[in-house]
Amino acid sequence: LAAVLPTSSSGPPFRKGASAEQILQLLRPSLRRVRAPLVSRAMTIGIECLRKEKGGDPDAVRQSEKNRFRDGKLVDKALELDGQWVKQKFAFDEKRKEVGKVQA
């Protein structure tokens, strides 16, 4: 409780014989702030911002991540996974064409 109580040079904000209820009333505003959800909501970016061939700039995104004290390697990982996805999508589309030829 001592770690939560505000301190000042003039002493504690309550009198020495204060009840627990009086202390809670003083702390209630700060307790509300503590109970607030600590979920950070990250905004997503379009994959086009990472793809150089689509006019994106992965270096700028990497620098932006570093400015936010995050690992810039996530950009590289996203580009790697995107490359795998593009290759798999192409292979899938080619198989779909083959199936279409057989069915026709």
mmCIF file of C-alpha atoms in Angstrom:
data_model
loop_
_atom_site.group_PDB
_atom_site.id
_atom_site.type_symbol
_atom_site.label_atom_id
_atom_site.label_comp_id
_atom_site.label_asym_id
_atom_site.label_seq_id
_atom_site.Cartn_x
_atom_site.Cartn_y
_atom_site.Cartn_z
ATOM 1 C CA LEU A 1 0.000 0.000 0.000
ATOM 2 C CA ALA A 2 2.886 2.355 0.742
ATOM 3 C CA ALA A 3 4.121 2.000 -2.844
ATOM 4 C CA VAL A 4 0.741 3.201 -4.167
ATOM 5 C CA LEU A 5 0.247 6.142 -1.829
ATOM 6 C CA PRO A 6 1.254 9.511 -3.223
ATOM 7 C CA THR A 7 4.122 11.117 -1.390
ATOM 8 C CA SER A 8 4.913 14.765 -1.003
ATOM 9 C CA SER A 9 7.197 16.901 1.102
ATOM 10 C CA SER A 10 4.302 17.983 3.320
ATOM 11 C CA GLY A 11 3.561 14.401 4.370
ATOM 12 C CA PRO A 12 0.852 11.874 3.531
ATOM 13 C CA PRO A 13 -2.523 13.151 2.230
ATOM 14 C CA PHE A 14 -4.413 11.520 5.131
ATOM 15 C CA ARG A 15 -4.221 11.841 8.859
ATOM 16 C CA LYS A 16 -2.357 9.281 10.902
ATOM 17 C CA GLY A 17 -5.421 7.489 12.288
ATOM 18 C CA ALA A 18 -7.268 7.322 8.947
ATOM 19 C CA SER A 19 -9.465 4.294 8.330
ATOM 20 C CA ALA A 20 -9.058 1.957 5.397
ATOM 21 C CA GLU A 21 -12.216 3.425 3.832
ATOM 22 C CA GLN A 22 -10.804 6.944 3.973
ATOM 23 C CA ILE A 23 -7.565 5.769 2.374
ATOM 24 C CA LEU A 24 -9.513 3.963 -0.358
ATOM 25 C CA GLN A 25 -11.493 7.122 -1.082
ATOM 26 C CA LEU A 26 -8.235 8.988 -1.600
ATOM 27 C CA LEU A 27 -6.856 6.232 -3.818
ATOM 28 C CA ARG A 28 -10.001 5.556 -5.840
ATOM 29 C CA PRO A 29 -9.116 7.862 -8.768
ATOM 30 C CA SER A 30 -5.685 6.292 -9.150
ATOM 31 C CA LEU A 31 -7.102 2.777 -8.760
ATOM 32 C CA ARG A 32 -9.456 3.433 -11.683
ATOM 33 C CA ARG A 33 -6.459 4.244 -13.829
ATOM 34 C CA VAL A 34 -4.704 1.046 -12.732
ATOM 35 C CA ARG A 35 -7.733 -1.096 -13.619
ATOM 36 C CA ALA A 36 -7.911 0.275 -17.151
ATOM 37 C CA PRO A 37 -7.037 -2.342 -19.731
ATOM 38 C CA LEU A 38 -3.398 -2.215 -20.726
ATOM 39 C CA VAL A 39 -4.007 -3.523 -24.220
ATOM 40 C CA SER A 40 -2.077 -1.729 -26.899
ATOM 41 C CA ARG A 41 -3.822 -1.812 -30.211
ATOM 42 C CA ALA A 42 -1.458 -1.928 -33.097
ATOM 43 C CA MET A 43 -2.611 -0.694 -36.437
ATOM 44 C CA THR A 44 -2.039 -3.040 -39.307
ATOM 45 C CA ILE A 45 -0.438 -1.982 -42.535
ATOM 46 C CA GLY A 46 -1.142 -3.222 -46.027
ATOM 47 C CA ILE A 47 1.287 -5.692 -47.505
ATOM 48 C CA GLU A 48 1.702 -3.264 -50.401
ATOM 49 C CA CYS A 49 3.661 -1.020 -48.034
ATOM 50 C CA LEU A 50 6.284 -3.783 -47.809
ATOM 51 C CA ARG A 51 6.383 -4.978 -51.421
ATOM 52 C CA LYS A 52 9.004 -3.047 -53.394
ATOM 53 C CA GLU A 53 7.514 -4.187 -56.690
ATOM 54 C CA LYS A 54 4.194 -2.585 -55.697
ATOM 55 C CA GLY A 55 5.794 0.728 -54.748
ATOM 56 C CA GLY A 56 6.249 -0.019 -51.058
ATOM 57 C CA ASP A 57 9.277 0.854 -48.973
ATOM 58 C CA PRO A 58 10.229 -1.901 -46.507
ATOM 59 C CA ASP A 59 13.209 0.109 -45.274
ATOM 60 C CA ALA A 60 10.913 2.937 -44.169
ATOM 61 C CA VAL A 61 8.652 0.463 -42.347
ATOM 62 C CA ARG A 62 11.698 -1.175 -40.751
ATOM 63 C CA GLN A 63 12.932 2.218 -39.534
ATOM 64 C CA SER A 64 9.454 3.066 -38.243
ATOM 65 C CA GLU A 65 9.442 -0.147 -36.218
ATOM 66 C CA LYS A 66 12.868 0.658 -34.772
ATOM 67 C CA ASN A 67 11.640 4.142 -33.839
ATOM 68 C CA ARG A 68 8.889 2.435 -31.838
ATOM 69 C CA PHE A 69 11.488 0.254 -30.061
ATOM 70 C CA ARG A 70 10.318 -2.862 -31.909
ATOM 71 C CA ASP A 71 12.374 -5.403 -33.765
ATOM 72 C CA GLY A 72 12.861 -4.489 -37.419
ATOM 73 C CA LYS A 73 13.337 -8.178 -38.214
ATOM 74 C CA LEU A 74 9.559 -8.564 -38.204
ATOM 75 C CA VAL A 75 9.489 -6.733 -41.537
ATOM 76 C CA ASP A 76 11.930 -9.258 -42.987
ATOM 77 C CA LYS A 77 9.849 -12.136 -41.622
ATOM 78 C CA ALA A 78 6.680 -10.642 -43.094
ATOM 79 C CA LEU A 79 8.380 -10.267 -46.488
ATOM 80 C CA GLU A 80 9.625 -13.861 -46.324
ATOM 81 C CA LEU A 81 6.164 -15.199 -45.502
ATOM 82 C CA ASP A 82 4.606 -13.018 -48.198
ATOM 83 C CA GLY A 83 7.065 -14.419 -50.761
ATOM 84 C CA GLN A 84 6.100 -17.963 -49.758
ATOM 85 C CA TRP A 85 2.416 -17.055 -50.035
ATOM 86 C CA VAL A 86 2.866 -15.604 -53.534
ATOM 87 C CA LYS A 87 4.669 -18.758 -54.708
ATOM 88 C CA GLN A 88 2.033 -21.056 -53.222
ATOM 89 C CA LYS A 89 -0.800 -18.985 -54.686
ATOM 90 C CA PHE A 90 0.837 -19.172 -58.132
ATOM 91 C CA ALA A 91 1.224 -22.968 -57.828
ATOM 92 C CA PHE A 92 -2.410 -23.272 -56.737
ATOM 93 C CA ASP A 93 -3.615 -21.168 -59.667
ATOM 94 C CA GLU A 94 -1.595 -23.310 -62.078
ATOM 95 C CA LYS A 95 -3.193 -26.485 -60.690
ATOM 96 C CA ARG A 96 -6.601 -24.860 -60.993
ATOM 97 C CA LYS A 97 -5.888 -24.161 -64.688
ATOM 98 C CA GLU A 98 -4.952 -27.809 -65.206
ATOM 99 C CA VAL A 99 -8.170 -28.963 -63.560
ATOM 100 C CA GLY A 100 -10.126 -26.547 -65.749
ATOM 101 C CA LYS A 101 -8.517 -27.978 -68.905
ATOM 102 C CA VAL A 102 -9.361 -31.554 -67.863
ATOM 103 C CA GLN A 103 -12.967 -30.668 -67.054
ATOM 104 C CA ALA A 104 -13.510 -28.786 -70.322
#
